[in-house]
Each structure stands twice: as C-alpha cells, then as structure tokens.
Coordinates of C-alpha atoms and ligand atoms in Angstrom, one line a residue:
M13 CA 0.4 -0.4 0.4
A14 CA 1.2 3.6 -0.4
V15 CA 0.1 7.0 0.8
L16 CA -0.7 8.8 -2.4
E17 CA 0.1 13.0 -3.0
I18 CA -3.4 14.6 -2.5
L19 CA -4.7 16.9 -5.1
R20 CA -4.8 21.1 -4.3
Y21 CA -6.4 23.7 -5.3
P22 CA -6.2 25.7 -8.0
D23 CA -5.3 21.9 -9.9
E24 CA -7.4 21.9 -12.9
R25 CA -7.3 17.9 -12.5
L26 CA -9.8 18.2 -9.4
R27 CA -12.3 20.1 -11.7
Q28 CA -12.5 16.6 -14.0
V29 CA -15.2 14.4 -14.4
S30 CA -14.8 10.7 -13.0
R31 CA -15.8 7.8 -14.9
P32 CA -17.6 4.5 -13.6
V33 CA -15.7 1.5 -12.2
E34 CA -16.2 -1.7 -14.5
Q35 CA -13.9 -3.8 -13.3
F36 CA -14.2 -4.9 -9.8
D37 CA -10.3 -6.8 -10.6
A38 CA -7.0 -6.8 -7.6
A39 CA -6.3 -3.2 -9.6
L40 CA -9.5 -1.8 -8.4
Q41 CA -9.2 -3.4 -4.9
A42 CA -5.5 -2.2 -4.4
R43 CA -6.0 1.4 -5.4
I44 CA -8.5 1.3 -2.6
D45 CA -6.3 0.3 -0.3
D46 CA -4.2 3.6 -1.3
L47 CA -6.7 5.4 -1.1
E48 CA -8.2 4.7 2.8
E49 CA -4.2 4.3 3.4
T50 CA -3.9 8.1 2.0
R51 CA -7.0 9.0 3.5
R52 CA -5.8 7.7 6.9
A53 CA -2.4 9.2 6.9
G54 CA -4.0 12.8 6.5
P55 CA -5.7 14.9 9.4
G56 CA -8.5 13.4 10.8
A57 CA -10.4 13.5 7.5
V58 CA -13.7 12.3 7.2
G59 CA -13.8 11.4 3.8
I60 CA -11.8 11.1 0.0
A61 CA -12.8 11.4 -3.1
A62 CA -10.7 8.9 -5.7
P63 CA -9.5 11.8 -7.9
Q64 CA -8.2 13.8 -5.1
V65 CA -5.1 11.7 -6.1
A66 CA -5.7 11.7 -9.4
W67 CA -7.6 8.8 -10.1
F68 CA -10.2 9.7 -11.9
E69 CA -13.0 6.9 -11.0
R70 CA -16.1 6.9 -9.5
V71 CA -15.1 6.4 -5.9
V72 CA -15.5 7.5 -2.2
I73 CA -14.8 6.5 1.1
V74 CA -16.5 8.2 3.9
D75 CA -16.1 7.8 8.2
V76 CA -17.5 9.8 10.6
S77 CA -17.4 7.7 12.7
G78 CA -14.7 9.0 14.8
R79 CA -17.3 11.9 15.4
R80 CA -19.1 12.1 18.7
K81 CA -23.3 11.0 18.4
T82 CA -23.3 11.7 14.9
R83 CA -25.8 8.9 13.7
N84 CA -23.4 7.0 10.7
H85 CA -22.7 3.5 8.7
G86 CA -19.6 3.4 9.9
H87 CA -16.5 3.0 7.7
L88 CA -17.9 3.0 4.0
I89 CA -16.3 2.6 0.5
L90 CA -18.5 3.5 -2.0
V91 CA -17.9 2.7 -5.7
N92 CA -20.4 4.6 -7.9
P93 CA -22.3 5.8 -5.6
E94 CA -26.2 7.9 -6.4
I95 CA -28.0 10.0 -4.6
T96 CA -31.4 9.2 -5.8
E97 CA -33.1 11.3 -2.8
W98 CA -32.5 14.9 -1.3
E99 CA -34.7 15.9 1.9
G100 CA -34.8 19.3 3.4
F101 CA -31.6 21.6 4.2
G102 CA -28.8 23.1 6.8
I103 CA -26.0 24.8 7.1
G104 CA -22.4 23.7 8.2
R105 CA -18.8 24.2 7.6
E106 CA -17.1 21.7 5.6
G107 CA -12.9 21.1 5.4
C108 CA -11.2 19.5 2.6
L109 CA -7.6 17.8 2.2
S110 CA -7.8 19.7 -1.3
V111 CA -8.4 22.7 -0.1
P112 CA -6.1 22.9 3.4
D113 CA -6.5 26.2 4.8
Y114 CA -9.7 27.2 4.5
T115 CA -12.9 26.3 5.3
G116 CA -16.4 27.1 4.3
N117 CA -20.2 26.9 5.5
V118 CA -21.6 25.5 2.7
V119 CA -25.8 24.4 2.1
R120 CA -26.2 20.6 2.2
A121 CA -29.5 18.1 2.0
E122 CA -30.3 17.3 5.8
R123 CA -31.2 13.8 4.5
V124 CA -30.2 11.7 1.3
H125 CA -31.1 7.9 -0.6
L126 CA -27.4 6.7 -1.0
Q127 CA -27.2 4.0 -3.7
A128 CA -23.4 2.1 -4.7
L129 CA -21.6 -1.3 -5.2
D130 CA -19.1 -1.6 -2.2
R131 CA -15.7 -2.6 -3.3
E132 CA -16.5 -6.7 -4.5
G133 CA -19.3 -5.1 -6.2
N134 CA -22.4 -5.8 -4.3
P135 CA -25.5 -3.2 -3.7
L136 CA -25.6 -0.8 -0.9
S137 CA -28.1 1.5 -0.2
F138 CA -28.3 3.3 3.0
D139 CA -31.0 6.6 4.0
M140 CA -28.1 9.4 5.6
E141 CA -29.1 12.5 7.9
G142 CA -27.0 15.3 9.3
F143 CA -23.0 15.0 9.4
E144 CA -22.7 11.6 7.7
A145 CA -25.8 13.1 4.2
R146 CA -23.5 16.3 3.7
A147 CA -19.7 14.1 4.0
V148 CA -21.1 12.1 1.3
Q149 CA -22.6 14.6 -0.6
H150 CA -19.1 16.6 -0.3
E151 CA -17.3 13.7 -2.0
L152 CA -19.8 12.2 -4.2
D153 CA -19.0 16.1 -5.9
H154 CA -15.1 15.6 -6.3
L155 CA -16.1 12.6 -8.3
D156 CA -18.3 15.7 -10.8
G157 CA -14.8 18.3 -10.7
L158 CA -16.9 20.0 -7.6
L159 CA -15.1 21.5 -4.7
F160 CA -17.5 22.9 -1.5
L161 CA -15.8 26.5 -2.8
D162 CA -18.5 26.4 -5.4
R163 CA -20.8 25.9 -3.2
L164 CA -20.7 28.6 -0.6
V165 CA -23.5 30.6 -0.2
S166 CA -20.9 33.7 -0.2
R167 CA -17.2 33.8 -0.8
R168 CA -16.3 37.2 1.5
Q169 CA -19.1 35.4 4.6
D170 CA -18.6 32.4 3.9
L171 CA -15.1 31.3 3.8
F172 CA -12.7 31.0 6.8
Q173 CA -8.7 30.7 6.9
R174 CA -7.6 28.2 9.3
K175 CA -4.0 28.0 10.6
N176 CA -4.3 23.9 11.6
Y177 CA -5.3 21.5 9.7
E178 CA -6.6 18.9 12.9
Ligands
LIG230 NI1 -12.9 17.5 -0.3

C-alpha cells in the first residue's frame, strides 16, 4: 500500500468528471487500499474521493464514526455512488484535504438516500442524515469536479482561513 499525493486547489485536475468503475479486479482493490491509507495518513479526514489522488474513477470513502453523537453507518467504501433522494437542507462547516487552508459554510441536504456498490460490486443502499449525509454529498461532488468552494453561499462571508488542519 502507499500514501498518495493529494491534489490541491487550484489544480485543474480536480475539475475533471470521473468515470464509473467497470472492473472489480485486483487493481481496483489495490487502488482502494491506497486511497484508504492516504485518508488515514491525513489529518483526521472523514472522507476522501479518488480524484483527489488523481484517480479519475467514481470511488469515495466516508467514515464519520469518529465524531461523537453522529448517526452513521461506519466505514464506507462506495463505488459508483448515487444520491437518489434529497430532503431538507441545512448549513454546515466543511473542510477538504484538497483545500487545506480554508473551511467554509455550505448548504447541503439534511437527509439523502444513497445507492452504491461495495468494493466487490455488491449493491448497497443507505438512508443518511446530518453530518454523514453532508460528508457523502461533499465526496460525491469531487466525482463531478466540484469543491465546497463552488457551493459557498458567499465567498466573503462563508470562507474561513484556518491555522491548523486538525
Ligand atoms: Ni473534499
């Protein structure tokens, strides 16, 4: 396994739309393991998306179980994920491994229904809410070339410089 380099804003490659995974082979398993190791090597990231390590296929990892009082489904490897239902909305603060110097306030759906495949290609389906739903929406945006910076209500009022990425 390997810790991979994370692309950082304004790297244009972060704008690429990623393609669906078609082959659930050993190469995919190895890339998923590298993606996970890269997430773990980072500063407590709750999620990572494949294009952040210049792998332009639709794979994300989300794990918000380390946050207290957050309803969640544990550690999730999501291949070809799709949100099929959205409900409600709320504002919350987000950060990103690809935008290490800032956080921002972003409007997201409060509850989502998510469909995906696991790393073996088996179907998964989840009803998510709150921070987990937010994290999934953030990571799926990466697959379409979007960053939280694109979703700030106001760049002047909703973007915050941070001293340390914890
Ligand atoms: Ni991100």
